[in-house]
Coordinates of C-alpha atoms in Angstrom, one line a residue:
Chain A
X13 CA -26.8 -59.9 -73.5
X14 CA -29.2 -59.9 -70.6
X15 CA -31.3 -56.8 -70.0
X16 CA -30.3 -54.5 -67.5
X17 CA -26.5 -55.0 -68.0
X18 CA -24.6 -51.8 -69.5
X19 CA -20.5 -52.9 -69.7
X20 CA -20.6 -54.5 -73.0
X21 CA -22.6 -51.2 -74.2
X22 CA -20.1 -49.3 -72.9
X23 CA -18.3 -47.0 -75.2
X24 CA -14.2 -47.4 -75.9
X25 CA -12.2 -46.0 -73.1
X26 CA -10.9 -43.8 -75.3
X27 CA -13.9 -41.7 -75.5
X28 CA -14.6 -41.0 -72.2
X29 CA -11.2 -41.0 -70.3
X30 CA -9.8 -37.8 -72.0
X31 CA -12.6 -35.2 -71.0
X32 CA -11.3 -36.4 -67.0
X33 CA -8.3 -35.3 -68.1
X34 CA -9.2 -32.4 -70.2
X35 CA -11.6 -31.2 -67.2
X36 CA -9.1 -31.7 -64.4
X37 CA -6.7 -29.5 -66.4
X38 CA -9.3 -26.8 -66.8
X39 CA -10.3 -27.2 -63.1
X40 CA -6.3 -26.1 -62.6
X41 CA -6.6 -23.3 -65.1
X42 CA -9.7 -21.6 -64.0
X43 CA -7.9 -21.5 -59.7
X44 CA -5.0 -19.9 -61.7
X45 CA -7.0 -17.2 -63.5
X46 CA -9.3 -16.8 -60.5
X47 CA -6.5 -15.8 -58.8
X48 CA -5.6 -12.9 -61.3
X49 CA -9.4 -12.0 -61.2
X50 CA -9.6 -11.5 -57.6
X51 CA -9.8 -7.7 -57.4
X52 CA -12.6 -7.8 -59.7
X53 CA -14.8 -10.6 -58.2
X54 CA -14.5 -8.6 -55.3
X55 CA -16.4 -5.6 -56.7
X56 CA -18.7 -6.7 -59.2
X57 CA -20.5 -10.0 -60.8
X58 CA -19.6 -9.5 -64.2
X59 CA -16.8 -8.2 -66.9
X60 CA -14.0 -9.6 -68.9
X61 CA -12.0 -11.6 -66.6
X62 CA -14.6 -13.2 -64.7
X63 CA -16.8 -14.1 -68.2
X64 CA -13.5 -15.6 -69.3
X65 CA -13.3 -17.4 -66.1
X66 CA -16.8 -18.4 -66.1
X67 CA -16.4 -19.9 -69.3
X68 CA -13.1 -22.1 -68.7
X69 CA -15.5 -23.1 -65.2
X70 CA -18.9 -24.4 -67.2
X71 CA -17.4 -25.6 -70.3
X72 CA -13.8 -26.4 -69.8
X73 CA -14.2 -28.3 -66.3
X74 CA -17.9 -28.8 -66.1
X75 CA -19.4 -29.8 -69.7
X76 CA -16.5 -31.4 -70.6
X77 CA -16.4 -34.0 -67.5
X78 CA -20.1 -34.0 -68.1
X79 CA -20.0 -35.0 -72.2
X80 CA -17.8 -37.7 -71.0
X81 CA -19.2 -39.2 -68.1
X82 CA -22.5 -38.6 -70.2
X83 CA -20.8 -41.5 -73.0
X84 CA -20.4 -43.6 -70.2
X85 CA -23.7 -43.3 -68.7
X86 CA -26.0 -43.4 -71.8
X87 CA -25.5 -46.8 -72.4
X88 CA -26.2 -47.2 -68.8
X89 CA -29.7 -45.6 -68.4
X90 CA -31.0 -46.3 -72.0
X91 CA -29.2 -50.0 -72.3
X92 CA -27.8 -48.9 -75.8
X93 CA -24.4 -48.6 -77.5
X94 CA -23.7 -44.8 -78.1
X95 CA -24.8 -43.8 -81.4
X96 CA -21.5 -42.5 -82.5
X97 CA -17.8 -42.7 -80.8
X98 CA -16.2 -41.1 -83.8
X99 CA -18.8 -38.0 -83.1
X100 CA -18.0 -38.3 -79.5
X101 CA -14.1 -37.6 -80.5
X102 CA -14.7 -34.9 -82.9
X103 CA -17.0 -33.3 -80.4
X104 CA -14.4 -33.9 -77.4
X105 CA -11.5 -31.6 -79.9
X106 CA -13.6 -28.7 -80.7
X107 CA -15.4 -28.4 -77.5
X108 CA -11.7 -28.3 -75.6
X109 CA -10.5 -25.8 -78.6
X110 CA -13.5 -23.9 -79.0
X111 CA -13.3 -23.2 -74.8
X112 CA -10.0 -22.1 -75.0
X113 CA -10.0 -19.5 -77.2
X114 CA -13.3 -18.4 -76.4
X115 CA -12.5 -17.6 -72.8
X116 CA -8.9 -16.4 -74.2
X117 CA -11.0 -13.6 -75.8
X118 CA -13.8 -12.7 -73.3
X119 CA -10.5 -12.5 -70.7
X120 CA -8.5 -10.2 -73.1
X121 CA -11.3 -8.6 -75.1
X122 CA -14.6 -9.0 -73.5
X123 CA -17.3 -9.4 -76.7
X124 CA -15.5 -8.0 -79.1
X125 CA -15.8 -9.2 -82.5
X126 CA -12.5 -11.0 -83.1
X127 CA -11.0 -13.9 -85.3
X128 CA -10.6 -15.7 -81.7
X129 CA -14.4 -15.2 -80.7
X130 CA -16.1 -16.5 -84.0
X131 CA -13.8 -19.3 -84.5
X132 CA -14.2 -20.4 -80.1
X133 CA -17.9 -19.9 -80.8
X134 CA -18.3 -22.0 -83.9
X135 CA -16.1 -24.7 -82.2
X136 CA -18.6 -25.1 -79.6
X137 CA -21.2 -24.7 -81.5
X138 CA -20.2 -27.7 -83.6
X139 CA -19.7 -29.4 -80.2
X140 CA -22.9 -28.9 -78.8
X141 CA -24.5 -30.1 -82.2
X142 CA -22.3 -33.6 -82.4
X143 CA -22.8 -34.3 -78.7
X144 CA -27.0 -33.4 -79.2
X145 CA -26.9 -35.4 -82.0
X146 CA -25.5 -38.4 -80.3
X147 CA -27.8 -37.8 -77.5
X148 CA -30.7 -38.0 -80.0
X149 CA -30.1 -40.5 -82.1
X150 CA -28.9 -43.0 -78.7
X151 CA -32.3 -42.2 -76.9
X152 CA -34.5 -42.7 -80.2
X153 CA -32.7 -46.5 -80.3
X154 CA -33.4 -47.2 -76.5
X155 CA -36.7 -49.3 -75.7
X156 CA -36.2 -47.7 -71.8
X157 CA -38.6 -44.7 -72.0
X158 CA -37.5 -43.7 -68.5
X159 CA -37.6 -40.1 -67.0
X160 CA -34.1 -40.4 -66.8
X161 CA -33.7 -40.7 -70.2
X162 CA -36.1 -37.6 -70.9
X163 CA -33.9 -35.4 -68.4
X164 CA -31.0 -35.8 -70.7
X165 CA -32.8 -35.3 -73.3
X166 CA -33.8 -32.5 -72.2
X167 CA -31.0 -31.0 -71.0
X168 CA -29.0 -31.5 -74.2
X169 CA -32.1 -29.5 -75.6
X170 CA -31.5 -26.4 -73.5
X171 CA -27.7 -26.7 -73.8
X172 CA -28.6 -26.3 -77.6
X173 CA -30.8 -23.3 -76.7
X174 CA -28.0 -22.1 -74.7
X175 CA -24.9 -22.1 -77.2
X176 CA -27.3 -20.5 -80.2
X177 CA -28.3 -17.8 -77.4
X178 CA -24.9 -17.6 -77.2
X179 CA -23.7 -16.6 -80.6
X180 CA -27.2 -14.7 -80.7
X181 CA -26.0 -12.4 -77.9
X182 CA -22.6 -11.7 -80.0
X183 CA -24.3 -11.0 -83.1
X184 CA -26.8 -8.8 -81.6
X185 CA -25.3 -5.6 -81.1
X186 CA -24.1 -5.8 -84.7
X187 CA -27.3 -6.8 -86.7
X188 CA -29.8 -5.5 -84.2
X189 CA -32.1 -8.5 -84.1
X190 CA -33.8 -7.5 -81.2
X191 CA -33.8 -4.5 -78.8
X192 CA -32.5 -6.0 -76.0
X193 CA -29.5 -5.2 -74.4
X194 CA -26.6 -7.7 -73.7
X195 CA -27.1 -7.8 -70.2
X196 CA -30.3 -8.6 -70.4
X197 CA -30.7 -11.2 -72.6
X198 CA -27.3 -12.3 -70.8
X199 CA -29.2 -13.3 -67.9
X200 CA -31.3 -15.4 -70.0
X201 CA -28.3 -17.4 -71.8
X202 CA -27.0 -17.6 -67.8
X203 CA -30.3 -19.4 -66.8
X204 CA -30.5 -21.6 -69.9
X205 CA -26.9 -22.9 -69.5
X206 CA -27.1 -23.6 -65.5
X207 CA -30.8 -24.6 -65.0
X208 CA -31.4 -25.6 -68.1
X209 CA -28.6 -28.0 -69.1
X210 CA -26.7 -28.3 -65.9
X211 CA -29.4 -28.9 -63.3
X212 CA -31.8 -30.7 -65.6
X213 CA -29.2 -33.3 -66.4
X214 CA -27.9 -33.1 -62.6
X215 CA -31.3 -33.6 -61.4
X216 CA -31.7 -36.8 -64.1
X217 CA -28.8 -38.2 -63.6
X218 CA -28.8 -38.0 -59.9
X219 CA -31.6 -39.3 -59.3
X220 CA -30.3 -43.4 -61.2
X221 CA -27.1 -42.7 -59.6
X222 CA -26.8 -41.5 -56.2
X223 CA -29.5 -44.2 -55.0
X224 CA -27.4 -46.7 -56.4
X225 CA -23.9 -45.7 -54.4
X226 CA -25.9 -45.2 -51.6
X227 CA -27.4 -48.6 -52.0
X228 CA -31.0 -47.0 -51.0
X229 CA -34.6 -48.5 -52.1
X230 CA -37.8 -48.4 -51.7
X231 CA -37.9 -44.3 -52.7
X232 CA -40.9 -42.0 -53.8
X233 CA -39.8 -41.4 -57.8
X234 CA -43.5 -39.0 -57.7
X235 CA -40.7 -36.0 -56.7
X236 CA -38.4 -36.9 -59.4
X237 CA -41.3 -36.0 -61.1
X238 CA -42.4 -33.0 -59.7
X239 CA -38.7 -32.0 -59.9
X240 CA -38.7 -32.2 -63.5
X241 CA -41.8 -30.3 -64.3
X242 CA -41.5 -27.2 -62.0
X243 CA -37.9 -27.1 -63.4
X244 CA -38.6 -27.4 -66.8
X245 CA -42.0 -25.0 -66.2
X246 CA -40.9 -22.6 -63.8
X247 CA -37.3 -22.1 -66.4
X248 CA -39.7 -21.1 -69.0
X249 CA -41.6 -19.1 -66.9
X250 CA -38.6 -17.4 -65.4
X251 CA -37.6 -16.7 -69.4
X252 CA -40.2 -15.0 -70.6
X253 CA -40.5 -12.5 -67.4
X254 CA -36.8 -12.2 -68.1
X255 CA -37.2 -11.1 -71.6
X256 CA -40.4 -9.1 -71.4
X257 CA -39.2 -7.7 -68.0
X258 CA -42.7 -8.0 -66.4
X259 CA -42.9 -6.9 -62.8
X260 CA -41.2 -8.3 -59.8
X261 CA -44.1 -10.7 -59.1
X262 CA -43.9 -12.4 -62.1
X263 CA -40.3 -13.0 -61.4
X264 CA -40.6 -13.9 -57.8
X265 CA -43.4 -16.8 -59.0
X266 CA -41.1 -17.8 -61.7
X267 CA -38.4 -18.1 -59.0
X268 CA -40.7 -20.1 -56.7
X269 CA -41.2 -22.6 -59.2
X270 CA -37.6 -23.0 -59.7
X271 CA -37.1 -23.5 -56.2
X272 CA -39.7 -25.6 -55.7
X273 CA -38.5 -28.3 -58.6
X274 CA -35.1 -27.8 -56.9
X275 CA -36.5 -28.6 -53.6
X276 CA -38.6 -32.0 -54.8
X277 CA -35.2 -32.9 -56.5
X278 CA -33.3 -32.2 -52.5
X279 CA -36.2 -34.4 -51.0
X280 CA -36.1 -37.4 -53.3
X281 CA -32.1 -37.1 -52.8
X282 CA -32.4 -36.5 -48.9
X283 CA -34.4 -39.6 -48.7
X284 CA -31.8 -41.7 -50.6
X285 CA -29.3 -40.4 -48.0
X286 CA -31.3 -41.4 -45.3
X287 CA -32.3 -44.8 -45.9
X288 CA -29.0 -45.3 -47.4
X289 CA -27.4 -49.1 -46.4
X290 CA -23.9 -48.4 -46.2
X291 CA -23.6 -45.9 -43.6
X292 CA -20.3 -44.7 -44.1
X293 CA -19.4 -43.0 -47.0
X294 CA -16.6 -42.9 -49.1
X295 CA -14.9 -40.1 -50.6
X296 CA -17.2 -39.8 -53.5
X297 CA -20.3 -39.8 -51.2
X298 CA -18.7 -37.5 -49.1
X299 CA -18.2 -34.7 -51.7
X300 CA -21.6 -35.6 -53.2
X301 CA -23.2 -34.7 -50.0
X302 CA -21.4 -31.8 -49.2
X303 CA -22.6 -30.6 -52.5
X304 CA -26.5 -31.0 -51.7
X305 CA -25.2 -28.3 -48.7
X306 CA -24.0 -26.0 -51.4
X307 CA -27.0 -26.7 -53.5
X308 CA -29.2 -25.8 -50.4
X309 CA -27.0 -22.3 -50.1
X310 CA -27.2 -21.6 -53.5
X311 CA -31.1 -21.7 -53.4
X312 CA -31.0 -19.3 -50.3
X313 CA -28.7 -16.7 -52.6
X314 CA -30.6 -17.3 -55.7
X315 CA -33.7 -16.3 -53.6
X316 CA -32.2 -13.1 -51.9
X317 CA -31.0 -12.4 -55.6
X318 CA -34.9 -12.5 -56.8
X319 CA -36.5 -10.4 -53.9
X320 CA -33.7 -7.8 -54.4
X321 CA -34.0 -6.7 -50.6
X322 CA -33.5 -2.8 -50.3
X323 CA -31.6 -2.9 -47.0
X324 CA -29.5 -4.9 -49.0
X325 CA -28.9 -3.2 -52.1
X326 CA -25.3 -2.5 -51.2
X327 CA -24.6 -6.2 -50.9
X328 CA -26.6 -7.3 -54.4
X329 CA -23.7 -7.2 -56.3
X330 CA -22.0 -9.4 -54.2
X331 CA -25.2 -11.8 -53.8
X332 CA -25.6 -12.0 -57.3
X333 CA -21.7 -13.4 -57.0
X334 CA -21.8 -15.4 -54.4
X335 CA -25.1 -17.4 -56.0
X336 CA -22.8 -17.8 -59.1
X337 CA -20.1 -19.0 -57.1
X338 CA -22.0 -21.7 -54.9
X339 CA -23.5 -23.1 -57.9
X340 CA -20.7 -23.8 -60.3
X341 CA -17.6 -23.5 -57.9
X342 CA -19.6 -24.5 -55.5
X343 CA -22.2 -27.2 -56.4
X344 CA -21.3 -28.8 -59.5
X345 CA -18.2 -28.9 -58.7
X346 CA -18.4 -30.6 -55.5
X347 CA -20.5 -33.1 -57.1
X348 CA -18.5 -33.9 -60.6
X349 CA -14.9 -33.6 -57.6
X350 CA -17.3 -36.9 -55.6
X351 CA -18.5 -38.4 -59.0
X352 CA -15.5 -39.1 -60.6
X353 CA -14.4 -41.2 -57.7
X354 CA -17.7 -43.3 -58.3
X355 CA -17.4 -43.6 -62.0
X356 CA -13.7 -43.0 -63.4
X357 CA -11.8 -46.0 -61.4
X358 CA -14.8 -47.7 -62.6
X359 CA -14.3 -47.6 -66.1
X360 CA -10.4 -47.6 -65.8
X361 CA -10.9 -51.3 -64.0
X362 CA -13.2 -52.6 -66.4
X363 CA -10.8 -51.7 -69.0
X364 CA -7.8 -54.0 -67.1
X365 CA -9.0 -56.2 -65.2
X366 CA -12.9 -57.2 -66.5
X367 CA -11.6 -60.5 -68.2
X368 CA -9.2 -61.3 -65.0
X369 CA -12.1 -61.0 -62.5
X370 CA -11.6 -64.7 -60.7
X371 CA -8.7 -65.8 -62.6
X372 CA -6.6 -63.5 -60.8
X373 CA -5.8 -61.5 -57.8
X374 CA -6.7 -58.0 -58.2
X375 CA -7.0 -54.6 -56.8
X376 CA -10.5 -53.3 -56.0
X377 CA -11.7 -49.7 -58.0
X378 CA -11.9 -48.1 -54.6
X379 CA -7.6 -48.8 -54.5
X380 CA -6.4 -47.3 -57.6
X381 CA -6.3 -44.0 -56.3
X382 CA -5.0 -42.4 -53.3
X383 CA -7.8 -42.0 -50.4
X384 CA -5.4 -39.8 -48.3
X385 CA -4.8 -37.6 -51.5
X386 CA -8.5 -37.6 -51.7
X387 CA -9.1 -36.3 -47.9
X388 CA -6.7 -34.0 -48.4
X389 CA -8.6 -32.3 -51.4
X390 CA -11.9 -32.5 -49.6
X391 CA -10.7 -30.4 -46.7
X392 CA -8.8 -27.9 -49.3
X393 CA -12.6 -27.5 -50.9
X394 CA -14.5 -26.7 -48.2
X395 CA -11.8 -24.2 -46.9
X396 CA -11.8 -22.4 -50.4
X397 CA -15.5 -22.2 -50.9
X398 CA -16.0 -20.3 -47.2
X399 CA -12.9 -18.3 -47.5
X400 CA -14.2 -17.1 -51.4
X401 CA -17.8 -16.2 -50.2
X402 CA -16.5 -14.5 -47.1
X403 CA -13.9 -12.3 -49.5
X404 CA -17.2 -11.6 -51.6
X405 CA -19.2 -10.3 -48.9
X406 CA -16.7 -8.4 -47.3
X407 CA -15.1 -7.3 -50.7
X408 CA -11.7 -8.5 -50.2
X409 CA -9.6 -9.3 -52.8
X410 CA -7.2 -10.9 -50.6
X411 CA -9.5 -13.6 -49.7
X412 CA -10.6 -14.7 -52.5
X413 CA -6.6 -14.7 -53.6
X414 CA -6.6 -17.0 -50.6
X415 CA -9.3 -19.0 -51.8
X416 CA -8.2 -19.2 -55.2
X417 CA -4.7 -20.7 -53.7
X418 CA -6.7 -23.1 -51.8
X419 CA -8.9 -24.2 -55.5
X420 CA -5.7 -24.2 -56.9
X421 CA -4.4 -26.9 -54.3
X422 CA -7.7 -29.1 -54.7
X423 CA -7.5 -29.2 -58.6
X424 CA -3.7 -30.1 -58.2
X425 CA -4.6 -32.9 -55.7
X426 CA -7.8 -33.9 -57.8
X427 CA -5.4 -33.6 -60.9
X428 CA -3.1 -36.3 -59.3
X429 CA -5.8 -38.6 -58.5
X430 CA -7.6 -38.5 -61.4
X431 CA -4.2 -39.0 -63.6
X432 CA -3.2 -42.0 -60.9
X433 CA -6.3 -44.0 -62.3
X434 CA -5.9 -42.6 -65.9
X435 CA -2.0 -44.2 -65.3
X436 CA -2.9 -47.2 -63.5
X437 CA -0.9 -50.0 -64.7
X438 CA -2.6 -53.7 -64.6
X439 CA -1.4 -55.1 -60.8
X440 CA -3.3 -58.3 -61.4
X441 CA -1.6 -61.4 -59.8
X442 CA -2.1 -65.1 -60.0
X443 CA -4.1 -66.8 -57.4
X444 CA -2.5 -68.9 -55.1
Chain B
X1457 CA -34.2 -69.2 -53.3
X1458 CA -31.2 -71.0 -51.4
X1459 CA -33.1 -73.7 -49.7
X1460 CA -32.6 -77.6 -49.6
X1461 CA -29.2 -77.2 -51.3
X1462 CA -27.1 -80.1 -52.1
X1463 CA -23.4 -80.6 -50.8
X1464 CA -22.2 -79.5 -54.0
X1465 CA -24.6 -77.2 -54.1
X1466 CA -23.2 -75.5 -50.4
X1467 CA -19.7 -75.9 -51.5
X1468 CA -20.5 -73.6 -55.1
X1469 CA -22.1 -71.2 -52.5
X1470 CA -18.9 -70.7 -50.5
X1471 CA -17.0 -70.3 -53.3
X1472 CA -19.0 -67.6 -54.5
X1473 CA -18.2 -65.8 -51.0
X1474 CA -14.6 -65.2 -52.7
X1475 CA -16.5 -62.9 -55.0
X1476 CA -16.9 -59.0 -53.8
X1477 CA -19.5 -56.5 -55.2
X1478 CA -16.1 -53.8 -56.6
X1479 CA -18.5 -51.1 -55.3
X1480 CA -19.5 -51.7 -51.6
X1481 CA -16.9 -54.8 -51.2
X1482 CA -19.1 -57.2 -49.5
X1483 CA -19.5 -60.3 -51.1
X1484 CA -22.5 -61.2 -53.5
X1485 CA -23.6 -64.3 -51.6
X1486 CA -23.9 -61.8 -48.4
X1487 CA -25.8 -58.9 -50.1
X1488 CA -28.4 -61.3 -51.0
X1489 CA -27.2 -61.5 -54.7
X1490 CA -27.6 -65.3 -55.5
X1491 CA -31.2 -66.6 -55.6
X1492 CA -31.2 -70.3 -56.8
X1493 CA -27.9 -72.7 -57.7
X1494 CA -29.0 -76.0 -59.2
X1495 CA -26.3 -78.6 -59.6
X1496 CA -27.4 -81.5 -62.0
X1497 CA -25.0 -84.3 -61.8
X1498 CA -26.9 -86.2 -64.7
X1499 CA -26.5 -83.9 -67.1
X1500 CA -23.1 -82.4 -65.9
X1501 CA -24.4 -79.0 -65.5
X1502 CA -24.8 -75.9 -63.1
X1503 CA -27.5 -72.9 -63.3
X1504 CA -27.1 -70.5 -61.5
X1505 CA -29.6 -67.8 -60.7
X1506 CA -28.3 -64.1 -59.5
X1507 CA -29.6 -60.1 -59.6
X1508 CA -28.2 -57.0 -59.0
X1509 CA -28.9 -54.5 -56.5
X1510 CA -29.5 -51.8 -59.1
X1511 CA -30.8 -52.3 -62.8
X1512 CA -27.5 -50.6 -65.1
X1513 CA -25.4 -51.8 -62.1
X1514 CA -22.0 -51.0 -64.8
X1515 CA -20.3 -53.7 -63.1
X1516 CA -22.9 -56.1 -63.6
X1517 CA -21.9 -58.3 -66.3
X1518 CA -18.2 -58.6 -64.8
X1519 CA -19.6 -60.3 -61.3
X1520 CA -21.6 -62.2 -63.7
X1521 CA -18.5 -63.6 -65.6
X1522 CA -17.0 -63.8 -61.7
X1523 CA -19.5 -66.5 -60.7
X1524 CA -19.2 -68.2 -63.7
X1525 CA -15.6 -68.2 -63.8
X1526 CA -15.7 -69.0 -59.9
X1527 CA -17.8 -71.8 -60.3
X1528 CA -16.1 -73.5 -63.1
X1529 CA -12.5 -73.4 -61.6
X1530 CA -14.3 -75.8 -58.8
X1531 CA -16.2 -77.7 -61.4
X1532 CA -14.6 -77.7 -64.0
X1533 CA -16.1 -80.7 -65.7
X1534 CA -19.9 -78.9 -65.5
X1535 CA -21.6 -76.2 -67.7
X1536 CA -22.1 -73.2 -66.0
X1537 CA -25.0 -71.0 -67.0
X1538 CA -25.5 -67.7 -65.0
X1539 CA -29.1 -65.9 -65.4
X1540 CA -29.6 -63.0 -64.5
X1541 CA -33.0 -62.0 -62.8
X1542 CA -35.5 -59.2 -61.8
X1543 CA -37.8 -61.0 -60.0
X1544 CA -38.1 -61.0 -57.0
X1545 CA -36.1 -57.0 -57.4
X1546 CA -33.5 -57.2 -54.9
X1547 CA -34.1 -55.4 -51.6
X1548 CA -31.6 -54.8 -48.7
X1549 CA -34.0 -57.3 -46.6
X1550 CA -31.8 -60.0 -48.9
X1551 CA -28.7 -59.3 -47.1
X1552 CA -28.0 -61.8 -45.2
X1553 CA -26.8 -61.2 -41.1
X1554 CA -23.3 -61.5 -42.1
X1555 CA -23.6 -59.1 -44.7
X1556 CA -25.0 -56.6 -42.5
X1557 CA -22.6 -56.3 -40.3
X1558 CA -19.9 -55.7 -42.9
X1559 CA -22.1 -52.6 -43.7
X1560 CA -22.4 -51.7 -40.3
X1561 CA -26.0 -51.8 -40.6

């Protein structure tokens, strides 16, 4: 084993390729129920059906793509075996489980306390704890003390912080703990989970990968950085205003700093893009770009959703949406919709065709999935991301039905894609 | 790097322009992959020295096992030993004109 070389670290197909699987389903679901939940994005940011949507969206088709492209890409970055598949597995069941009935309840029932609710939340909980355990114990074997490495360390941290805020916020109103309301220290839990977990390890894992598809060198890694400590500074800053709601300054600084980690993490990104060598991009790229436009939209809302403008007020509600909405429909979604081009025929042609290479005639990753299906699904994106945030400005339910109709075709085509490569059947023929 | 190469030595080279990086599909001897191939008849044996354009390249050890597998269908009488290397850390300079142009750089 020569350093620098990940496949024979690499974890057994079987505990990666079912979160796709699992996530492209939940990518389905959530279009579905966004659909029913139209009339109520259209007036408001928060309440049953769009918690329970929100949660199928972050944990069903985002952590659950993430956890498994995560197994894959440990070994990568910290040149280790995973510490655990049988953890992974466990952690794969309840974390699928544990989504399902949790959003079940918060769509039917909002917070109440039922059998549904505990038994979701514990499921995760154990989740989170096998899949931060693994993380752990992986990056304590690793000799590469990279800051990639510390960025998913990291963000498994704050995903930890952001499940036990979690069950925190449903035990509160109970046994009192603190006297904060749930909105308030909702927002908290809502920061923790998507700047904490989901852009830290974004921002990480971004930074080893994207210059590697794009085939760029020769980049300034001082604003990976940067990234990571105004991130990681200006989320703990933006907290504790949060919590001890301190005046708007404090918040707007706290805010700043966010933005400004965002930004160094856009820069070191934009440069990668720019002195990229292969100047036409494939599918993947394609949708991974188009998600740095969303990230750059998302920052502009999140900004507006800070400053609270008064001759705005009327439209906060729907701000405070449409900065949701670019970020996890929007964003991370784009980018997991590009990275599982760049990563799942990977894995699935290792698995066939890794002792064949030479001996026989076979397909490249980039063929065992359909580009036109692919296009298609791009197109069907971007239509459903500007017809949702138009029906959210203008309040029209009817858009965003439209929209969700036009998610709902994009998950179905990604669904097909992704299944095509989970399907693929060895086409390996003997050399002439 | 690929100076003063024998006959042999050329011919391995062309046969490891059958071999494609899976991810951008130009072939390693373009991209600049292959620094040294030492052919010594004596001692019936082949070295060959390669790198990767990015360290955790998950496809790395699979063009690894391509070259060797390349080289010993041709050879089959020779030990083939692949290294892999760091130094010099490849740079897009490496790619050869050939290689550009299949890039469209």
């Amino acid at each position: 084993m020569q350093a620098g070389l990940s496949t024979k670290n690499a974890p057994s197909p079987s505990v990666v390729l079912p979160h796709y699987a699992a996530g492209a389903i939940f990518f389905i679901i959530a279009s579905v129920l966004l659909f029913f939940a139209s009339e109520n994005l259209a007036n408001t940011f928060i309440g049953p059906k769009i918690l329970g949507l929100t949660h199928i969206l972050v944990l069903g088709w985002i952590t659950v793509i993430i956890f498994g492209a995560l197994y894959q890409l440990i070994p990568v970055v910290m040149e280790v075996k995973l510490f655990s598949e049988p953890l992974a597995h466990i952690s794969f069941y309840t974390l699928v489980t544990g989504t399902v009935l949790l959003s079940y309840t918060f769509w039917n029932n909002y917070i109440n306390q039922t059998i549904y609710l505990q038994t979701g939340g514990t499921l995760i909980f154990i989740s989170v704890i096998l899949f931060v355990i693994n993380v752990l114990f992986s990056a304590l074997k690793t000799k590469q003390k990279t800051l990639e490495n510390l960025f998913i360390v990291t963000s498994a941290g704050w995903l930890l912080l952001t499940v036990l805020l979690g069950i925190f916020i449903t035990l509160n109103p109970v046994l009192h703990f603190v006297p904060k309301s749930n909105l308030e220290l909702l927002k908290i839990h809502v920061n923790f989970g998507l700047i904490g977990w989901f852009m830290m390890l974004v921002i990480g894992v971004s930074s080893t990968l994207l210059p590697m598809f794009f085939i760029a060198h020769k980049l300034n890694r001082t604003f990976i950085h940067l990234a990571y400590y105004f991130t990681n500074g200006g989320l703990i800053f933006l907290m504790l205003t949060l919590y001890f709601d301190t005046n708007i300054l404090f918040k707007i600084t706290a805010g700043l700093i966010l933005v400004a980690g965002i930004i160094f993490f856009i820069k070191y990104n934009f440069d990668a893009y720019k002195k990229r060598l292969r100047k036409k991009l494939d599918i993947g790229m394609k949708l991974s770009v188009f998600a740095f436009v969303l990230l750059f939209l998302t920052l502009i809302f999140g900004i507006f959703s800070v400053l609270n403008i008064e001759i705005l007020t009327e439209y906060n509600s729907s701000i405070y949406a449409a900065y949701g909405i670019s970020l996890i429909l929007g964003f991370f979604s784009a980018l997991i919709l590009g990275q599982m081009y760049k990563t799942l025929p990977f894995i699935v042609w290792l698995k066939l065709y890794q002792d064949k290479v030479g001996k026989f005639k076979i397909p490249m990753p980039a063929h065992i999935y359909s580009a036109k299906v692919a296009d298609w699904h791009y197109y069907s994106f971007i239509t459903a991301i500007i017809i949702i945030l138009t029906g959210v400005f203008l309040k029209e339910s009817i858009l965003i039905k439209i929209s969700a109709v036009a998610f709902f075709i994009t998950a179905s085509l990604y669904t097909f894609n992704t299944f095509k490569i989970l399907f693929h059947k060895d086409k390996s023929e003997l050399l002439n | 790097m690929l100076e003063n190469l024998s006959v042999t030595e050329k011919q391995i080279l062309e046969r490891l322009k059958t071999i494609p990086d899976p991810e951008v599909e130009v072939n390693i001897v373009d991209l600049g992959l292959i620094y040294e191939i030492r052919h010594n008849e004596k001692e019936k044996n082949i070295n060959i020295v390669m790198t990767l354009s990015a360290r955790g390249c998950p496809v790395g050890d699979t063009i690894m096992q391509h070259v060797e597998t390349v080289t010993k269908a041709f050879l089959p009488e020779y030990d083939v030993n692949v290294e892999l290397t760091w130094e010099p850390q490849w740079t897009p300079e490496m790619i050869t004109p050939d290689g550009k142009a299949l890039l469209n750089m």
